[in-house]
Short mmCIF file of C-alpha atoms in Angstrom, two decimals:
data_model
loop_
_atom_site.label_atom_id
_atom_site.label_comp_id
_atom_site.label_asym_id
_atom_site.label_seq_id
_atom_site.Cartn_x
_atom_site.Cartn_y
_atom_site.Cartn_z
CA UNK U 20 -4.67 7.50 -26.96
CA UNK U 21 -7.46 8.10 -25.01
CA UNK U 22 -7.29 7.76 -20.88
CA UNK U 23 -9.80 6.13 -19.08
CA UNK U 24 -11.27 7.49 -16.50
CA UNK U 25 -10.82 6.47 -12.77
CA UNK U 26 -13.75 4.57 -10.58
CA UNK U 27 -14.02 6.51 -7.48
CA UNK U 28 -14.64 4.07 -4.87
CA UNK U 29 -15.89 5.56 -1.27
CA UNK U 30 -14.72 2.20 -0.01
CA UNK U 31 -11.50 0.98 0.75
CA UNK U 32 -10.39 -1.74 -1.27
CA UNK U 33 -7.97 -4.69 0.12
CA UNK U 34 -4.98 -6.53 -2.08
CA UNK U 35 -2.81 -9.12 -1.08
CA UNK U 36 0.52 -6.92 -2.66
CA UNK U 37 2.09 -4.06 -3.92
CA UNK U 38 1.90 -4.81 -8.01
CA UNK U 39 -1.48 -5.78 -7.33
CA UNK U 40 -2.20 -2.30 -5.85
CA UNK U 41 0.26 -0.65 -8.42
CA UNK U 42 -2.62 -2.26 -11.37
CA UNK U 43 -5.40 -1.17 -9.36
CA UNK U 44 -4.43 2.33 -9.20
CA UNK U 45 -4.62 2.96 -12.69
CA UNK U 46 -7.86 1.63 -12.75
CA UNK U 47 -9.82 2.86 -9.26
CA UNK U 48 -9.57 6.24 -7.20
CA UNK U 49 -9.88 4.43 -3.91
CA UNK U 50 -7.70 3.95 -0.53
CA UNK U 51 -5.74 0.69 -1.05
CA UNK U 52 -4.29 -1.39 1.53
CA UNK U 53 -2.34 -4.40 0.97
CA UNK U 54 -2.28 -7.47 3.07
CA UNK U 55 1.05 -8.61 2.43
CA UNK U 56 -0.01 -11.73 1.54
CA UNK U 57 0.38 -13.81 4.58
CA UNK U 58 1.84 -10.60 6.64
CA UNK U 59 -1.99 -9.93 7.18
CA UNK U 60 -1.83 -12.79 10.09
CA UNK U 61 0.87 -11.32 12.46
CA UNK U 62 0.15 -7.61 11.17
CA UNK U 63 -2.31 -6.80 14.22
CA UNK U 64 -2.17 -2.55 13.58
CA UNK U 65 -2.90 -4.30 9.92
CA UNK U 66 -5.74 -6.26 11.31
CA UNK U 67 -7.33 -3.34 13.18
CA UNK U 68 -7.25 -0.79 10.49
CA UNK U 69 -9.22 -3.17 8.53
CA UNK U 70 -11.53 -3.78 10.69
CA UNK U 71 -12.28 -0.27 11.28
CA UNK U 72 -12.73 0.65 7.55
CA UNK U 73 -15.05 -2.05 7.21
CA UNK U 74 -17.36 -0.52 9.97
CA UNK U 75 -16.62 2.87 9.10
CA UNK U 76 -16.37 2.72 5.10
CA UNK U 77 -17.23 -0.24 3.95
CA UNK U 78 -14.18 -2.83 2.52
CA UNK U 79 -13.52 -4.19 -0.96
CA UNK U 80 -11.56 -7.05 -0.43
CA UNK U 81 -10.33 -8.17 -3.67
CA UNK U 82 -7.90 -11.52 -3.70
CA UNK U 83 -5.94 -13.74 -6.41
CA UNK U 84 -8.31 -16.65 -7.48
CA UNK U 85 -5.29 -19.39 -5.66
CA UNK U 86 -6.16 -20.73 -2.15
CA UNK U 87 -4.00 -18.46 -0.96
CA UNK U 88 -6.39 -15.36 -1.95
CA UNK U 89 -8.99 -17.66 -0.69
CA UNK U 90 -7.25 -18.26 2.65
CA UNK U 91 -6.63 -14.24 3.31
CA UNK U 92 -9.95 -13.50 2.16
CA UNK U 93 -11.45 -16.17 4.87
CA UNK U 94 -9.13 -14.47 7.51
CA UNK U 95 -10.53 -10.72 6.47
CA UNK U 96 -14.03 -12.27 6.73
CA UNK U 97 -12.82 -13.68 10.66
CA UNK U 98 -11.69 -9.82 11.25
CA UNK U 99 -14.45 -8.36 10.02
CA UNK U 100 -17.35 -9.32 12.18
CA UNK U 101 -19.17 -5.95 11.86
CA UNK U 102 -19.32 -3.07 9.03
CA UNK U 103 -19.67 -3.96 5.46
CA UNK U 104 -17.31 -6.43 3.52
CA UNK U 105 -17.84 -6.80 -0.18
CA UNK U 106 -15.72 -9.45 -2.29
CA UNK U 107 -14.53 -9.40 -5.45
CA UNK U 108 -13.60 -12.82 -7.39
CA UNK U 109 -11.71 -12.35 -10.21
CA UNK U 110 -11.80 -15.23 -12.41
CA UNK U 111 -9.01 -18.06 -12.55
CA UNK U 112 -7.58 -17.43 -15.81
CA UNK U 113 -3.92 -18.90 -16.80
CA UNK U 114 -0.89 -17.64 -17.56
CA UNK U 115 2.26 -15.75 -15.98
CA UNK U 116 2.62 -12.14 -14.79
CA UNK U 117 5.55 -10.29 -16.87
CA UNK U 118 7.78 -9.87 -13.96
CA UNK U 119 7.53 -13.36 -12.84
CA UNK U 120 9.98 -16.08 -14.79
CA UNK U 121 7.22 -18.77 -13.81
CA UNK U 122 3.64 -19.34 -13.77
CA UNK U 123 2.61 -19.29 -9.97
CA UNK U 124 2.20 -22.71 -8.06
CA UNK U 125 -1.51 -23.20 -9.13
CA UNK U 126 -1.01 -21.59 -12.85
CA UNK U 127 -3.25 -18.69 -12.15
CA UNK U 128 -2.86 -15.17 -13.02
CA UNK U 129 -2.85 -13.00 -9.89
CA UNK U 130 -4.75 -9.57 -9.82
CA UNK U 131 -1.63 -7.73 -11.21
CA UNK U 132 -1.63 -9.67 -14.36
CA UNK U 133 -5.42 -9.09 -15.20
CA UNK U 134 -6.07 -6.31 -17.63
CA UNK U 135 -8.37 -3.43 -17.04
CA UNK U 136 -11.80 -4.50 -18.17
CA UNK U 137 -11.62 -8.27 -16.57
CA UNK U 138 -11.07 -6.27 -13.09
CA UNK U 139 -14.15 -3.64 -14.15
CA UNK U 140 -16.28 -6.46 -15.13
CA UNK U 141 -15.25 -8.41 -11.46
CA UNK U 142 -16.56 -4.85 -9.63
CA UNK U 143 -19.73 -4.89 -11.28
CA UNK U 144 -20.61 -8.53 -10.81
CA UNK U 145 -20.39 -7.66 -7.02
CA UNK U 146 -22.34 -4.56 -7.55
CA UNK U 147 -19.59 -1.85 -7.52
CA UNK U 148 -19.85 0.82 -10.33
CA UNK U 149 -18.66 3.88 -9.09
CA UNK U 150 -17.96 6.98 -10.38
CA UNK U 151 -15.82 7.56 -13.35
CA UNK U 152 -13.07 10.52 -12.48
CA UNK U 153 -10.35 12.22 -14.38
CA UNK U 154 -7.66 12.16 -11.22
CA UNK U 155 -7.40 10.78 -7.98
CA UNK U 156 -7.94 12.89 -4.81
CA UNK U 157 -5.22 14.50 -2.91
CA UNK U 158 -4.13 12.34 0.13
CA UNK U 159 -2.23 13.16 3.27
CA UNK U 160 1.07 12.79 3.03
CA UNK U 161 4.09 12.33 5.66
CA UNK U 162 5.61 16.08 5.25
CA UNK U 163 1.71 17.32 6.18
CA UNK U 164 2.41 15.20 9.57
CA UNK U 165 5.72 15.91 10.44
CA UNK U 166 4.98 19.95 9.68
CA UNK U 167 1.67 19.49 12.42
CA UNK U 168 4.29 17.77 14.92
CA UNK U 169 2.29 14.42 14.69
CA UNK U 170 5.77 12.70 12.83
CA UNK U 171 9.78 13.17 14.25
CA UNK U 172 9.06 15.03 17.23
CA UNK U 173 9.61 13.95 20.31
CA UNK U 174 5.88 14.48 21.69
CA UNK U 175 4.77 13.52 17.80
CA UNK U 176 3.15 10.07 19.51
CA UNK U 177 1.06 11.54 22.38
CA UNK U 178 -0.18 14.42 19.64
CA UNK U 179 -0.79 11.32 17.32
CA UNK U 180 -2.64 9.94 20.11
CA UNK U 181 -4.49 13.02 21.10
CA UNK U 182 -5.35 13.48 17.22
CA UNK U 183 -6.73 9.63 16.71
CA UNK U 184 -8.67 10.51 20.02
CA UNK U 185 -10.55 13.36 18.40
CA UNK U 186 -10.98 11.06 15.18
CA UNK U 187 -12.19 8.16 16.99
CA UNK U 188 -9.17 5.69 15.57
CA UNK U 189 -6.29 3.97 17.19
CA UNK U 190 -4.43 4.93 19.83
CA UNK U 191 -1.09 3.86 19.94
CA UNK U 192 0.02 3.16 16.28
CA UNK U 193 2.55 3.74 14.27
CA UNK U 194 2.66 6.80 12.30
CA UNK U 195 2.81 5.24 9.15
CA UNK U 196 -0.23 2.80 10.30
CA UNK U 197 -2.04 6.66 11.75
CA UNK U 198 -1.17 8.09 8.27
CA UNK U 199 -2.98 4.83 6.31
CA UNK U 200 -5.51 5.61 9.45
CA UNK U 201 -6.46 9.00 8.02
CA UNK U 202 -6.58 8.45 4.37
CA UNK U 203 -8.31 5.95 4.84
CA UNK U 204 -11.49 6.69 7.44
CA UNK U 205 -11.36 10.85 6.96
CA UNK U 206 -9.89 11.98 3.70
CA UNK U 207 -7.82 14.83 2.59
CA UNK U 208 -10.74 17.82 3.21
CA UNK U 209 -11.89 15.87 6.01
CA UNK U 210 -9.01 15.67 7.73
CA UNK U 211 -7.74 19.33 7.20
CA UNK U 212 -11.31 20.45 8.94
CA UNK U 213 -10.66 17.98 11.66
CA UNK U 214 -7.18 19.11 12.60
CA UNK U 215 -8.09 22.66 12.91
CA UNK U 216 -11.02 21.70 15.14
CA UNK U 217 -8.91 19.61 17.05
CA UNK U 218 -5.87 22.88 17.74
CA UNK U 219 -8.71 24.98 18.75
CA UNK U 220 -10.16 22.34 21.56
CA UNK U 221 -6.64 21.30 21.94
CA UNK U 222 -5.72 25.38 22.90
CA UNK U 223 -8.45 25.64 25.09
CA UNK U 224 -7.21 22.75 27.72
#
């Protein structure tokens, strides 16, 4: 059986939840975030790092077709007053995702339940395309962190600080909100060039 390829997306691309990103990722080589579903209101490190990527990156925000997708998406748009915010609407089709034992309160399917060309055919109706891929990029990951100092240290949050300084992000997140941060806005080379830049000025004080 033939794999398709990826979509490489140079935005980042917003779900309400963790099956929806789980469907997504076989589909689109992009940084995904998830809302939580209503988590997204109290979530303020949440809130922020969205409204960065959309001013730095660009956002896909890309709902269920309930009013509750409507409602976050609304709430995204509220966040989002500058940068570049592009929605997706899937279409309201029936039915009931496999791991659910019901049909959800309105009877729609929910991102995770859609198949592969109905969410490819959503993207291009909003103008994404892409670029097709044969595997995702390398990301960041928590070991690269701790082995720089910037995770279970005990000066790992003022280096995180000093680090998100140099990057122009957040000050005075969490490291697992800095390590979204990173993925997100810089990338894997990106970020690699950045830290070694950052030592060197870093050595000099």
């Amino acid at each position: 059986q033939r794999v398709r390829p990826l979509i490489k997306l140079n935005q980042a691309v917003i779900v309400e939840g963790k099956y929806d990103k789980i469907t997504l990722e076989n589909i689109i080589d992009a940084t995904i975030f998830t809302t939580d579903g209503y988590g997204i209101f109290k979530n303020k490190e949440k809130r922020e790092l969205i409204r960065l990527l959309a001013i730095r990156r660009g956002i896909v925000v890309i709902t269920d077709s309930d009013s509750a997708g409507a409602l976050i998406r609304s709430h995204i748009k509220q966040i989002c007053t500058s940068g570049t915010v592009i929605n997706v609407y899937v279409p309201q089709l029936s039915g009931k995702e496999r791991r659910k034992t019901k049909p959800s309160k309105q009877g729609y399917l929910g991102v995770e339940g859609l198949d592969s060309q109905t969410i490819i055919e959503a993207l291009e109706r909003s103008g994404i395309k892409g670029e097709n891929v044969t595997k995702k990029a390398p990301e960041i990951t928590k070991i690269q962190l701790y082995k720089l100092g910037l995770s279970g240290g005990v000066n790992s949050a003022k280096l995180r600080d000093s680090l998100a300084e140099h990057l122009n992000l957040p000050k005075g997140i969490s490291c697992n909100a800095f390590l979204d941060s990173v993925n997100a806005v810089c990338g894997y080379d990106e970020f690699v060039k950045a830290v070694e830049l950052w030592r060197q000025e870093t050595d000099k004080r």
